[in-house]
Amino acid sequence: MVSEATNTLKKSVFWDWMTTVDHKKIAILYLLAGTLFFLKAGLMAVIFRIQLIAPEMEFISGQTFNEFITMHGTLMLFLAVTPIFFAFMNFVVPLQIGARDVAFPFVNALGFWLFFLGGLLLSLSWFFGGAPDAGWTSYVPLASREFGGVGIDFYVLGLQISGFGTLVSGINFIVTIINMRAPGMTMMRLPLFCWTTLLTSILIVFAFTPLAAGLALLMLDRIFDAQFFIPGEGGNVVIWQHIFWIFGHPEVYILVLPAFGMISEVIPAFSKKRLFGYTSMVFAVLIIAFLSFMVWMHHMFTVGIGPIANSIFAISTMTIAVPTGIKIFNWLFTMWGGKLTFNTAMIFAASFVPTFVLGGVTGVMLAMAPVDHLYHDTYFVVAHFHYIIVGGIVLGIFAALFYWYPKMFGHKLNETLGMIMFWLFYIGFHLTFFIQHILGLVGMPRRVYTYLEGQGMDTMNFISTIGAFLMAVAVIILIINIVYSALKSEPVTVDDPWDARTLEWATHTPVPEYNFAQTPQVRSLDPVFYEKIHGNGKMKPAEPLDDIHMPSGSILPFFISLGLFIAGFGFISFHLDLFISPYVLIAIGGIVTFGSMGLRSMQTDHGYHISKETVEEMEKELS
Amino acid sequence: MAENLDQSFEESSMSNEEKRKINREQRIQIIAFAFMIGITILAFLAVGSEQLPGVFTIPFILFLAFVQLILQLYYFMHLKDKDHGWPNSFMISGLVLAAPMVVSLILLIGIVKY
């Protein structure tokens, strides 16, 4: 937690967090909200794994099972992993490029509140006739107004609102990384996490727009009786699949690229070597980002688009293995001959590499269009993407959490508990998902809430569920660790507890409100390491010490989002029997949103200055 | 600073060099605008006249649209100017990513209905 000493304006704690535009506080908000959604989605997974522990279980009904798998996927992708990444991006990127804040602090806060209230709107569905149940892909006609329940409306509106939040945050990061770099921080000196953040943001801008369009079409279909996806009235259901996967495939890379970046920060730091093949790493991410838009049809091999289209997309999919392979070898060569320290962060990062390779191998297997007819909609696919998402992304997140925790919260996480958690999680993960490859190959279909006895699936499902329990225990241990460390662990007072390499470790711990008293002069890739070897260990300033201009906080982002939340609920309530007319809710929401926007346009707010004396005082206190 | 914003200036603070540049820019904008109106009229004429066959009209107006797009982006939206490397690369990558999608969707949904 950013301590009191680093705050120059005195506000009540609640008001401070509601109105904050500071990227470090927004990062913590993102982390908290993302973790809540992560726990919720994880709990659902445990419950439906219990349902699958034995044949013909009746722990939950088929309907609840469908709602759980839909919400598990939707929450994990849109509302857990993406915000947790945004947490680290928000915290780390401005520090790594030597900036005082992101380019648009107000938009940053708006992005958070839109995401959070959108997620809340989606979660409200539990109280109004059941959650969405058409799978996270929400294919029509299952999700059309004829067959889909009111849950789908919550899916459409909730994701639309939280999607806006993700979109504006993405734009914000692009502008930040392009315009706010410290002197000397050229593009080819940018830490790899910043590169992957930049590319992720570009993918968000290019991919979330089709999603917004698709969701708008589905909303028109469901609420205003349009017929885009109704074949009987001249629509076409396959258009939804195209639109969804034009978004959906880049979405996978939106999730995995930041994890690549995190691993590329953690591995060099604990190998005491610079990242092997930095340039090839940058170009590999660029190529992956580009190719991610050229492969969407591999999700639709069984739709019947014909052999030529299938072959083209099969080959373009396999091409992605090449840049990914380059990255894998670069990580291995970074560790090769390095002075390795295997603490929790590093062991998560190192175990990412082989696990991700396993996910990649099954990815290439799935890319082969002819065999895909066998794998399609079986647990093989489930095993594949969980190897990417849990074995790749979640391991990356844990590595990043242990690595950046001292900078974010001023103390380290407990190593012993961390190691216990790692082994439980790692064993549990492989136990859960490796066996699902085989389950898929013997023909267990995904998204079916039970199975019959004597089909050779009983033991494997049992093992899989035990693995899920182990993962749940590991996450509980992480929570215990967070509480335990907050109470017991020694506060970190040095700037650079890991003896790391990049610019974020040149700031004080806790990071003052203005990040850098003087903007640093960057002289090399891995600037802190360079100064340790060639300088006196401190960054050279690029400007004299002066008053620091800061943006002032604002409650308006919250109200803009709240208005959209109310209006979104109004649109949904066309299908609900409420005591209040939908039009009233939409009007209230619209007035709140556009009123807040008008207020923002009217008010002149030039921010405030932290005086030179205060800065000097704080610098003395912190060093 | 903010309280002086609505005060008017006695004379422009631009140098003669800058004024020349602005004038030149204005001339270019007007010429480009006139030219764009011209090709729009041409497109209408091509579609409206009964004599021209469809095989000619369709590629012809698509070509005009392409010229229009380039003019719009590079002259009106200033992509030709200095320090527009990033907007340029974003615009081009957007086009490069969207074009194959549009083409493949036309081919698949328009013809095979999938």
XYZ file of C-alpha atoms in Angstrom:
737
model
C 0.000 0.000 0.000
C 1.308 3.427 -0.890
C 2.034 4.865 2.542
C 0.725 8.129 3.943
C 4.141 9.736 3.562
C 3.800 9.535 -0.207
C 0.460 11.355 -0.344
C 0.592 15.118 -0.576
C -3.137 15.867 -0.570
C -5.075 14.903 2.549
C -8.359 13.133 1.824
C -10.393 10.483 3.595
C -9.328 6.985 2.588
C -12.652 6.117 0.935
C -12.870 9.359 -1.055
C -9.226 9.038 -2.026
C -9.732 5.605 -3.596
C -13.022 6.526 -5.265
C -11.583 9.609 -6.933
C -8.045 8.466 -7.561
C -6.429 8.984 -10.955
C -3.006 7.812 -9.778
C -1.881 4.870 -11.898
C -0.466 3.039 -8.874
C -3.741 3.187 -6.954
C -5.791 2.262 -10.004
C -3.440 -0.691 -10.381
C -4.299 -1.851 -6.873
C -8.018 -1.370 -7.548
C -7.671 -3.485 -10.691
C -5.768 -6.130 -8.751
C -8.421 -6.333 -6.022
C -11.375 -6.413 -8.405
C -9.653 -8.894 -10.722
C -8.812 -11.158 -7.777
C -12.424 -11.128 -6.582
C -13.680 -12.205 -10.005
C -10.845 -14.745 -10.191
C -11.874 -16.330 -6.879
C -15.521 -16.376 -7.917
C -14.771 -18.038 -11.251
C -12.374 -20.463 -9.567
C -15.017 -21.468 -7.035
C -17.429 -22.216 -9.884
C -14.780 -24.443 -11.450
C -14.376 -26.378 -8.211
C -18.138 -26.852 -7.981
C -18.577 -28.186 -11.491
C -15.516 -30.377 -11.084
C -17.288 -31.907 -8.049
C -20.296 -32.511 -10.279
C -18.000 -34.412 -12.676
C -16.148 -36.401 -9.981
C -18.284 -39.510 -10.540
C -20.669 -40.652 -13.299
C -24.280 -39.453 -13.072
C -23.665 -37.170 -10.092
C -26.491 -34.915 -9.038
C -24.524 -32.312 -7.152
C -25.801 -29.481 -9.368
C -28.413 -29.542 -12.112
C -27.568 -29.427 -15.803
C -28.881 -25.858 -16.031
C -26.668 -24.693 -13.171
C -23.763 -26.526 -14.772
C -24.299 -24.605 -18.015
C -24.502 -21.328 -16.135
C -21.327 -22.156 -14.217
C -19.249 -23.087 -17.264
C -20.437 -19.983 -19.102
C -19.715 -17.671 -16.205
C -16.407 -19.439 -15.467
C -15.133 -18.736 -18.979
C -16.565 -15.255 -19.261
C -15.383 -14.117 -15.854
C -11.916 -15.614 -16.209
C -11.210 -14.097 -19.620
C -12.893 -10.707 -19.413
C -13.086 -9.900 -15.730
C -10.273 -11.759 -13.990
C -7.206 -12.198 -16.170
C -7.537 -8.995 -18.224
C -7.919 -6.743 -15.120
C -5.077 -8.477 -13.311
C -2.905 -7.771 -16.336
C -4.137 -4.192 -16.354
C -3.131 -3.988 -12.703
C 0.466 -4.872 -13.497
C 0.518 -2.792 -16.672
C -0.819 0.228 -14.826
C 1.659 -0.142 -12.035
C 4.746 -1.136 -13.949
C 4.594 0.454 -17.402
C 4.840 4.141 -16.354
C 7.655 3.232 -13.952
C 9.486 1.196 -16.603
C 9.406 3.987 -19.174
C 10.285 6.684 -16.630
C 6.953 8.547 -16.727
C 5.061 10.305 -13.923
C 1.710 8.799 -14.871
C -0.139 7.390 -17.861
C -1.019 9.769 -20.688
C -4.675 10.228 -19.672
C -5.094 9.642 -15.910
C -8.827 10.473 -16.035
C -9.418 7.948 -18.827
C -7.445 5.411 -16.821
C -9.851 5.762 -13.885
C -12.790 5.657 -16.305
C -11.447 2.394 -17.741
C -11.350 0.809 -14.316
C -14.849 1.882 -13.284
C -16.372 0.846 -16.616
C -14.793 -2.589 -16.313
C -15.843 -2.986 -12.692
C -19.460 -1.876 -13.081
C -19.782 -3.870 -16.313
C -18.594 -6.932 -14.415
C -21.014 -6.184 -11.614
C -23.872 -5.919 -14.118
C -22.949 -9.328 -15.520
C -22.839 -10.784 -12.003
C -26.265 -9.329 -11.182
C -27.712 -11.955 -13.536
C -27.631 -14.495 -10.674
C -30.390 -12.553 -8.933
C -32.620 -12.023 -11.974
C -33.508 -15.402 -13.384
C -30.129 -17.047 -13.818
C -26.755 -16.406 -15.340
C -26.008 -16.646 -19.079
C -25.903 -20.290 -20.117
C -24.894 -20.347 -23.791
C -21.166 -20.845 -23.235
C -18.614 -18.020 -23.128
C -18.817 -17.832 -26.939
C -22.578 -17.278 -26.731
C -23.245 -18.788 -30.148
C -26.540 -18.018 -31.812
C -29.151 -19.537 -32.245
C -28.618 -20.856 -28.674
C -28.236 -17.260 -27.527
C -30.948 -15.803 -29.775
C -34.148 -14.306 -28.390
C -35.978 -17.492 -29.229
C -33.811 -19.896 -27.203
C -31.632 -17.825 -24.844
C -32.859 -16.753 -21.415
C -32.540 -13.325 -19.839
C -29.006 -14.242 -18.705
C -27.784 -13.616 -22.260
C -28.966 -10.001 -21.990
C -26.760 -9.582 -18.940
C -23.896 -11.146 -20.916
C -24.409 -8.754 -23.829
C -24.805 -5.536 -21.851
C -22.291 -6.398 -19.122
C -19.574 -7.263 -21.604
C -20.402 -4.253 -23.742
C -19.824 -1.900 -20.799
C -16.727 -3.627 -19.455
C -15.481 -3.857 -23.057
C -15.626 -0.069 -23.343
C -13.455 0.094 -20.234
C -10.911 -2.300 -21.698
C -10.923 -0.350 -24.964
C -10.226 3.060 -23.402
C -7.509 1.561 -21.192
C -5.915 0.037 -24.281
C -5.879 3.386 -26.083
C -4.429 4.973 -22.970
C -1.527 2.506 -22.838
C -0.720 2.976 -26.528
C -0.492 6.761 -26.096
C 1.486 6.390 -22.875
C 4.114 4.100 -24.314
C 4.493 6.070 -27.530
C 4.580 9.565 -26.035
C 5.697 9.426 -22.418
C 9.046 7.640 -22.557
C 11.918 9.209 -20.603
C 14.798 10.760 -22.576
C 16.994 8.017 -24.008
C 14.301 5.335 -23.731
C 14.119 4.482 -27.424
C 11.691 1.863 -28.706
C 14.472 -0.717 -28.851
C 15.417 -0.031 -25.221
C 11.852 -0.573 -24.049
C 11.607 -3.444 -21.532
C 9.813 -6.413 -23.043
C 6.858 -6.049 -20.698
C 6.250 -2.580 -22.163
C 6.518 -3.981 -25.671
C 3.962 -6.674 -24.953
C 1.728 -4.109 -23.243
C 1.915 -1.937 -26.346
C 1.042 -4.832 -28.624
C -1.697 -6.085 -26.318
C -3.209 -2.608 -26.351
C -3.058 -2.494 -30.142
C -4.751 -5.892 -30.275
C -7.407 -4.596 -27.867
C -8.111 -1.613 -30.103
C -8.361 -3.778 -33.209
C -10.175 -6.742 -31.609
C -12.558 -5.273 -29.048
C -14.196 -3.132 -31.725
C -15.520 -6.176 -33.645
C -16.703 -7.599 -30.307
C -18.537 -4.372 -29.500
C -20.142 -4.483 -32.947
C -21.113 -8.142 -32.563
C -22.571 -7.580 -29.112
C -24.500 -4.574 -30.437
C -25.973 -6.752 -33.209
C -26.926 -9.443 -30.705
C -28.496 -6.805 -28.470
C -30.524 -5.445 -31.393
C -31.608 -8.975 -32.206
C -32.631 -9.828 -28.683
C -34.127 -6.606 -27.392
C -35.275 -4.696 -30.472
C -36.432 -7.619 -32.634
C -33.800 -7.286 -35.350
C -32.945 -10.343 -37.452
C -29.179 -10.385 -38.055
C -28.821 -13.906 -36.674
C -32.239 -15.384 -37.425
C -32.099 -17.566 -40.550
C -35.878 -17.708 -40.916
C -35.974 -13.958 -41.387
C -33.001 -13.691 -43.717
C -30.242 -13.584 -41.111
C -27.198 -15.817 -40.871
C -26.020 -17.505 -37.661
C -22.498 -18.083 -38.911
C -21.864 -14.321 -39.001
C -21.864 -14.332 -35.191
C -19.222 -17.044 -35.170
C -17.052 -15.059 -37.590
C -17.416 -11.828 -35.636
C -16.869 -13.557 -32.334
C -13.689 -15.314 -33.432
C -12.303 -12.285 -35.271
C -12.367 -10.861 -31.771
C -11.852 -14.134 -29.936
C -8.580 -15.260 -31.379
C -6.744 -11.962 -30.826
C -8.289 -12.036 -27.328
C -6.233 -15.160 -26.608
C -3.107 -13.220 -27.533
C -4.300 -10.191 -25.581
C -4.111 -12.538 -22.613
C -0.913 -14.359 -23.370
C 1.325 -11.518 -24.609
C 1.490 -9.707 -21.228
C 2.359 -13.056 -19.630
C 5.222 -13.371 -22.152
C 6.325 -9.904 -21.090
C 6.217 -10.741 -17.382
C 8.254 -13.900 -17.908
C 10.741 -11.888 -19.965
C 11.191 -9.541 -16.990
C 11.411 -12.171 -14.265
C 13.778 -14.611 -15.987
C 16.591 -12.099 -16.756
C 16.311 -10.597 -13.248
C 16.890 -13.945 -11.539
C 19.366 -15.249 -14.127
C 21.551 -12.147 -13.698
C 21.815 -11.908 -17.493
C 20.297 -9.634 -20.078
C 17.425 -11.132 -22.019
C 18.830 -13.356 -24.750
C 17.974 -12.123 -28.261
C 16.056 -8.983 -27.251
C 15.529 -7.872 -30.869
C 14.262 -11.265 -31.974
C 11.926 -11.279 -28.956
C 10.444 -7.942 -30.039
C 9.953 -9.075 -33.609
C 8.514 -12.400 -32.481
C 5.800 -10.591 -30.486
C 5.127 -8.308 -33.451
C 4.661 -11.301 -35.742
C 2.469 -13.129 -33.216
C 0.292 -10.031 -32.852
C -0.091 -9.731 -36.613
C -0.802 -13.418 -37.190
C -3.386 -13.501 -34.436
C -5.762 -11.682 -36.793
C -5.204 -14.117 -39.654
C -6.263 -17.353 -37.984
C -9.770 -16.886 -36.576
C -11.364 -19.509 -38.773
C -9.475 -22.366 -37.058
C -12.166 -22.190 -34.381
C -14.724 -22.991 -37.080
C -13.162 -25.914 -38.955
C -16.244 -28.041 -38.425
C -18.705 -25.363 -39.577
C -18.297 -26.466 -43.172
C -16.537 -23.544 -44.796
C -14.836 -25.882 -47.244
C -11.434 -27.500 -47.725
C -9.642 -24.477 -49.224
C -10.525 -22.034 -46.458
C -9.770 -24.711 -43.858
C -6.323 -25.397 -45.327
C -5.395 -21.715 -45.522
C -6.322 -21.161 -41.910
C -4.699 -24.401 -40.764
C -1.385 -23.311 -42.274
C -1.571 -19.746 -40.982
C -2.263 -21.169 -37.520
C 0.746 -23.449 -37.628
C 2.904 -20.467 -38.611
C 2.364 -18.980 -35.159
C 4.426 -21.814 -33.702
C 7.542 -20.314 -35.327
C 7.734 -16.944 -33.479
C 6.531 -18.654 -30.297
C 9.333 -21.191 -30.639
C 11.821 -18.320 -30.996
C 10.591 -16.925 -27.698
C 10.813 -20.277 -25.914
C 14.420 -20.758 -27.015
C 15.297 -17.196 -26.021
C 13.998 -17.791 -22.498
C 15.988 -21.025 -22.288
C 19.133 -19.285 -23.529
C 18.602 -16.466 -21.040
C 18.708 -19.019 -18.234
C 21.572 -20.959 -19.848
C 24.800 -20.146 -18.010
C 23.113 -17.546 -15.829
C 23.517 -17.184 -12.088
C 20.098 -18.625 -11.314
C 18.169 -17.894 -8.122
C 15.166 -20.171 -7.754
C 12.819 -18.218 -5.523
C 9.044 -18.358 -5.930
C 8.856 -15.774 -8.716
C 11.586 -17.485 -10.711
C 10.256 -21.002 -10.209
C 6.849 -19.892 -11.517
C 8.517 -18.206 -14.479
C 10.787 -21.156 -15.223
C 7.956 -23.691 -14.992
C 5.956 -21.521 -17.392
C 8.331 -22.481 -20.204
C 7.800 -26.276 -20.384
C 4.082 -26.017 -19.524
C 3.521 -23.496 -22.257
C 5.345 -25.737 -24.728
C 2.871 -28.526 -23.906
C -0.011 -26.165 -24.623
C 1.661 -25.093 -27.849
C 2.148 -28.658 -29.062
C -1.525 -29.486 -28.626
C -2.247 -26.160 -30.332
C -0.440 -27.290 -33.461
C -2.263 -30.626 -33.226
C -5.589 -28.783 -33.131
C -4.528 -26.605 -36.057
C -4.567 -29.631 -38.388
C -7.981 -29.259 -39.935
C -8.649 -32.946 -40.792
C -7.922 -34.255 -37.282
C -9.702 -31.335 -35.728
C -12.979 -33.042 -36.586
C -11.994 -35.640 -33.971
C -10.870 -33.175 -31.321
C -13.647 -30.661 -31.828
C -15.790 -30.046 -28.724
C -14.033 -32.696 -26.664
C -11.997 -32.326 -23.489
C -8.883 -32.293 -25.669
C -9.687 -28.690 -26.536
C -10.396 -27.923 -22.880
C -7.028 -29.397 -21.896
C -5.268 -27.436 -24.658
C -6.554 -24.011 -23.751
C -6.158 -24.584 -20.037
C -2.518 -25.437 -20.668
C -2.217 -22.055 -22.362
C -4.320 -20.093 -19.902
C -3.467 -21.699 -16.570
C -0.080 -23.169 -17.449
C 0.923 -20.071 -19.353
C -0.964 -17.039 -18.221
C -1.750 -17.821 -14.583
C 1.800 -19.024 -13.880
C 2.997 -15.767 -15.444
C 0.653 -13.781 -13.218
C 1.886 -15.563 -10.088
C 5.497 -14.973 -11.115
C 4.740 -11.285 -11.660
C 2.845 -11.063 -8.360
C 5.767 -12.394 -6.335
C 8.244 -10.299 -8.369
C 6.507 -6.893 -8.221
C 4.815 -7.343 -4.825
C 7.568 -5.545 -2.857
C 7.316 -2.515 -5.176
C 3.522 -2.459 -5.006
C 2.931 -3.115 -1.315
C 6.249 -2.394 0.387
C 6.946 -5.940 1.640
C 7.772 -9.312 0.124
C 5.479 -12.338 0.132
C 6.572 -15.243 2.311
C 8.881 -17.570 0.376
C 8.105 -20.814 2.244
C 4.366 -20.430 1.761
C 5.092 -19.400 -1.816
C 7.017 -22.607 -2.495
C 4.296 -24.768 -0.911
C 1.755 -22.963 -3.062
C 3.847 -23.429 -6.186
C 4.180 -27.201 -5.783
C 0.511 -27.683 -4.890
C -0.580 -25.549 -7.802
C 1.823 -27.097 -10.285
C 1.014 -30.691 -9.375
C -2.689 -29.908 -9.122
C -2.667 -28.209 -12.492
C -1.060 -31.109 -14.329
C -3.253 -33.586 -12.494
C -6.372 -31.700 -13.556
C -5.592 -30.976 -17.151
C -3.091 -33.504 -18.459
C -5.568 -36.320 -18.020
C -8.182 -34.281 -19.871
C -6.194 -34.723 -23.093
C -6.811 -38.449 -22.824
C -10.418 -37.919 -21.737
C -10.905 -35.910 -24.890
C -9.284 -38.520 -27.074
C -11.536 -41.267 -25.687
C -14.435 -39.014 -26.615
C -15.716 -37.122 -23.597
C -17.609 -34.090 -24.946
C -17.124 -30.677 -23.372
C -19.957 -28.647 -21.825
C -21.989 -31.768 -20.903
C -22.908 -31.911 -17.256
C -22.517 -35.621 -16.640
C -21.429 -38.913 -18.200
C -22.391 -42.557 -17.949
C -20.642 -45.286 -16.020
C -18.417 -47.862 -17.692
C -17.156 -45.737 -20.584
C -13.617 -45.610 -19.240
C -13.989 -42.055 -17.993
C -14.643 -42.573 -14.273
C -11.079 -42.806 -12.946
C -9.744 -40.040 -15.155
C -12.504 -37.638 -14.139
C -11.874 -38.504 -10.490
C -8.166 -37.713 -10.863
C -8.992 -34.475 -12.667
C -11.256 -33.339 -9.832
C -8.607 -34.153 -7.204
C -6.220 -31.943 -9.161
C -8.772 -29.128 -9.123
C -8.961 -29.434 -5.313
C -5.171 -29.121 -5.089
C -5.277 -25.944 -7.202
C -7.998 -24.526 -4.959
C -5.881 -25.283 -1.866
C -2.922 -23.575 -3.534
C -4.980 -20.416 -4.123
C -6.166 -20.479 -0.490
C -2.527 -20.716 0.587
C -1.784 -17.669 -1.582
C -4.476 -15.727 0.257
C -3.098 -16.885 3.613
C 0.323 -15.824 2.379
C -0.930 -12.341 1.468
C -2.515 -11.847 4.905
C 0.424 -13.402 6.755
C 2.970 -11.293 4.878
C 0.980 -8.114 5.433
C 1.121 -8.758 9.183
C 4.500 -10.362 9.684
C 6.948 -9.632 6.932
C 9.721 -7.042 7.141
C 9.015 -3.828 5.248
C 11.236 -3.414 2.200
C 13.122 -0.134 2.493
C 15.623 -0.474 -0.342
C 14.708 0.592 -3.858
C 15.817 -2.614 -5.490
C 15.218 -5.714 -3.334
C 15.822 -8.249 -6.138
C 18.969 -6.624 -7.573
C 17.019 -6.335 -10.822
C 17.634 -4.536 -14.080
C 14.785 -2.326 -15.290
C 13.754 1.227 -14.481
C 10.901 0.515 -12.034
C 13.521 -0.560 -9.482
C 15.080 2.929 -9.539
C 12.062 4.409 -7.738
C 11.759 4.493 -3.968
C 9.761 1.897 -2.050
C 6.942 2.852 -1.437
C 6.729 4.662 -4.748
C 6.027 8.373 -4.195
C 2.994 9.917 -5.867
C 5.126 11.520 -8.596
C 7.239 8.344 -9.253
C 10.471 10.098 -10.232
C 11.516 13.370 -8.561
C 13.548 14.051 -11.687
C 12.897 12.269 -14.979
C 15.787 9.809 -15.426
C 18.185 9.778 -18.364
C 18.185 6.284 -19.888
C 21.542 5.203 -21.292
C 20.963 1.563 -22.187
C 18.612 -1.390 -22.295
C 18.223 -2.504 -18.636
C 19.035 1.038 -17.397
C 19.330 0.266 -13.673
C 21.751 -2.573 -14.351
C 23.792 -0.292 -16.648
C 24.067 2.370 -13.947
C 25.089 -0.256 -11.397
C 27.985 -1.347 -13.608
C 29.010 1.871 -15.348
C 27.676 4.545 -12.980
C 27.138 4.946 -9.265
C 24.007 2.799 -9.151
C 21.643 5.799 -9.307
C 19.855 6.965 -12.446
C 21.257 10.204 -13.899
C 18.540 12.920 -13.890
C 17.496 14.406 -17.210
C 16.042 17.595 -15.714
C 16.605 19.888 -12.703
C 14.485 19.399 -9.598
C 11.363 21.557 -9.924
C 7.679 21.773 -8.977
C 5.817 18.674 -10.176
C 2.535 19.040 -12.025
C -0.042 16.426 -10.990
C -3.557 15.622 -12.241
C -6.306 16.160 -9.672
C -8.636 13.343 -8.699
C -12.229 13.143 -9.878
C -15.367 11.233 -8.958
C -16.752 11.678 -12.491
C -15.310 8.423 -13.932
C -17.338 6.550 -11.334
C -20.542 8.416 -12.224
C -20.062 8.052 -15.987
C -19.761 4.298 -15.461
C -22.596 4.187 -12.939
C -24.882 5.842 -15.493
C -23.995 3.236 -18.107
C -24.581 0.519 -15.512
C -28.093 1.832 -14.799
C -28.875 2.307 -18.500
C -27.545 -1.190 -19.266
C -29.777 -2.624 -16.578
C -32.633 -0.639 -18.097
C -32.098 -2.317 -21.482
C -32.055 -5.714 -19.808
C -35.229 -4.967 -17.860
C -37.240 -5.043 -21.102
C -37.167 -8.791 -20.410
C -37.764 -8.497 -16.655
C -40.935 -7.787 -14.753
C -39.843 -4.869 -12.649
C -41.919 -2.304 -10.768
C -40.166 0.413 -12.753
C -40.353 1.023 -16.478
C -37.196 0.244 -18.500
C -37.454 3.657 -20.143
C -37.140 5.368 -16.754
C -33.963 3.433 -15.959
C -32.479 4.166 -19.385
C -33.315 7.847 -18.994
C -31.765 8.041 -15.498
C -28.651 6.231 -16.714
C -28.342 8.423 -19.774
C -28.740 11.611 -17.762
C -26.114 10.505 -15.217
C -23.595 9.458 -17.887
C -23.987 12.358 -20.284
C -24.454 14.820 -17.423
C -21.129 13.722 -15.922
C -19.486 13.967 -19.330
C -20.914 17.477 -19.753
C -19.673 18.431 -16.306
C -16.228 17.173 -17.205
C -16.210 19.229 -20.422
C -17.394 22.366 -18.620
C -15.033 22.391 -15.658
C -11.535 23.802 -16.093
C -9.154 21.637 -14.140
C -5.458 22.252 -14.558
C -4.381 19.885 -11.800
C -2.112 20.963 -8.981
C 1.579 21.272 -8.269
C 3.701 19.564 -5.653
C 6.171 22.227 -4.583
C 9.898 21.687 -4.914
C 10.322 21.833 -1.124
C 7.789 19.044 -0.530
C 9.497 16.899 -3.152
C 12.898 17.436 -1.528
C 11.457 16.611 1.869
C 9.797 13.419 0.617
C 12.920 12.318 -1.230
C 14.948 12.732 1.965
C 12.405 10.812 4.011
C 12.235 7.914 1.539
C 15.935 7.404 0.839
C -2.462 31.073 -18.172
C -6.079 30.039 -18.372
C -7.491 33.520 -17.707
C -5.707 34.969 -20.756
C -7.160 32.466 -23.177
C -9.963 34.679 -24.507
C -7.790 37.789 -25.033
C -7.164 38.529 -28.682
C -3.760 39.382 -30.105
C -2.888 42.587 -31.954
C -1.034 40.771 -34.673
C -0.036 37.216 -35.498
C 3.094 35.915 -33.832
C 3.870 33.650 -36.785
C 6.984 34.287 -38.829
C 6.701 34.937 -42.575
C 8.045 31.436 -43.189
C 5.224 29.914 -41.123
C 2.618 32.089 -42.830
C 3.859 30.925 -46.225
C 3.590 27.326 -45.078
C 0.043 27.808 -43.799
C -1.000 29.456 -47.051
C 0.526 26.657 -49.064
C -1.269 24.090 -46.872
C -4.564 25.921 -47.407
C -4.055 25.905 -51.178
C -3.324 22.181 -51.147
C -6.439 21.498 -49.078
C -8.644 23.437 -51.467
C -7.177 21.793 -54.559
C -7.530 18.348 -52.980
C -11.112 19.143 -52.004
C -12.009 20.298 -55.507
C -10.366 17.227 -56.978
C -12.289 14.956 -54.616
C -15.583 16.587 -55.569
C -14.550 16.074 -59.188
C -13.970 12.354 -58.818
C -17.163 11.971 -56.826
C -19.087 13.556 -59.725
C -17.215 11.215 -62.060
C -18.333 8.226 -59.981
C -21.968 9.386 -60.068
C -21.767 9.905 -63.816
C -20.243 6.452 -64.316
C -23.063 4.798 -62.395
C -25.798 7.031 -63.805
C -24.969 6.787 -67.483
C -26.615 3.912 -69.297
C -23.814 3.461 -71.845
C -21.097 2.124 -69.513
C -21.152 -1.637 -68.816
C -21.026 -2.913 -65.217
C -17.724 -4.703 -65.793
C -16.158 -1.317 -66.283
C -18.123 0.713 -63.726
C -17.475 -1.428 -60.664
C -13.651 -1.565 -60.851
C -13.628 2.061 -61.969
C -15.550 3.432 -58.993
C -13.599 1.166 -56.621
C -10.424 2.697 -58.027
C -11.863 6.183 -57.518
C -12.778 5.249 -53.961
C -9.212 4.131 -53.339
C -7.833 7.433 -54.663
C -10.364 9.252 -52.493
C -9.217 7.266 -49.438
C -5.562 8.095 -50.020
C -6.354 11.802 -50.496
C -8.538 11.828 -47.437
C -5.943 10.160 -45.205
C -2.794 11.811 -46.494
C -3.993 15.329 -47.321
C -6.998 15.975 -45.106
C -5.885 13.971 -42.114
C -2.241 15.092 -42.484
C -0.662 11.652 -42.691
C 1.780 13.036 -45.294
C 3.230 15.540 -42.806
C 6.364 15.106 -40.743
C 6.190 13.233 -37.398
C 3.183 11.199 -38.449
C 5.015 7.872 -38.400
C 2.891 6.363 -35.648
C -0.509 7.394 -37.038
C 0.683 6.126 -40.423
C 1.729 2.755 -39.100
C -1.515 2.346 -37.159
C -3.645 3.318 -40.138
C -1.763 0.981 -42.455
C -1.819 -1.927 -40.024
C -5.550 -1.386 -39.537
C -6.065 -1.564 -43.298
C -3.783 -4.588 -43.649
C -5.645 -6.425 -40.880
C -9.150 -5.487 -41.976
C -8.754 -6.065 -45.734
C -8.275 -9.876 -45.651
C -11.142 -10.172 -43.159
C -13.528 -8.255 -45.368
C -12.428 -10.185 -48.463
C -12.732 -13.590 -46.804
C -16.087 -12.763 -45.241
C -17.433 -11.590 -48.616
C -16.151 -14.786 -50.220
C -17.479 -17.089 -47.501
C -20.728 -15.519 -46.390
C -21.581 -13.991 -49.759
C -21.063 -17.133 -51.817
C -21.109 -20.321 -49.735
C -23.333 -18.771 -47.049
C -20.967 -19.907 -44.265
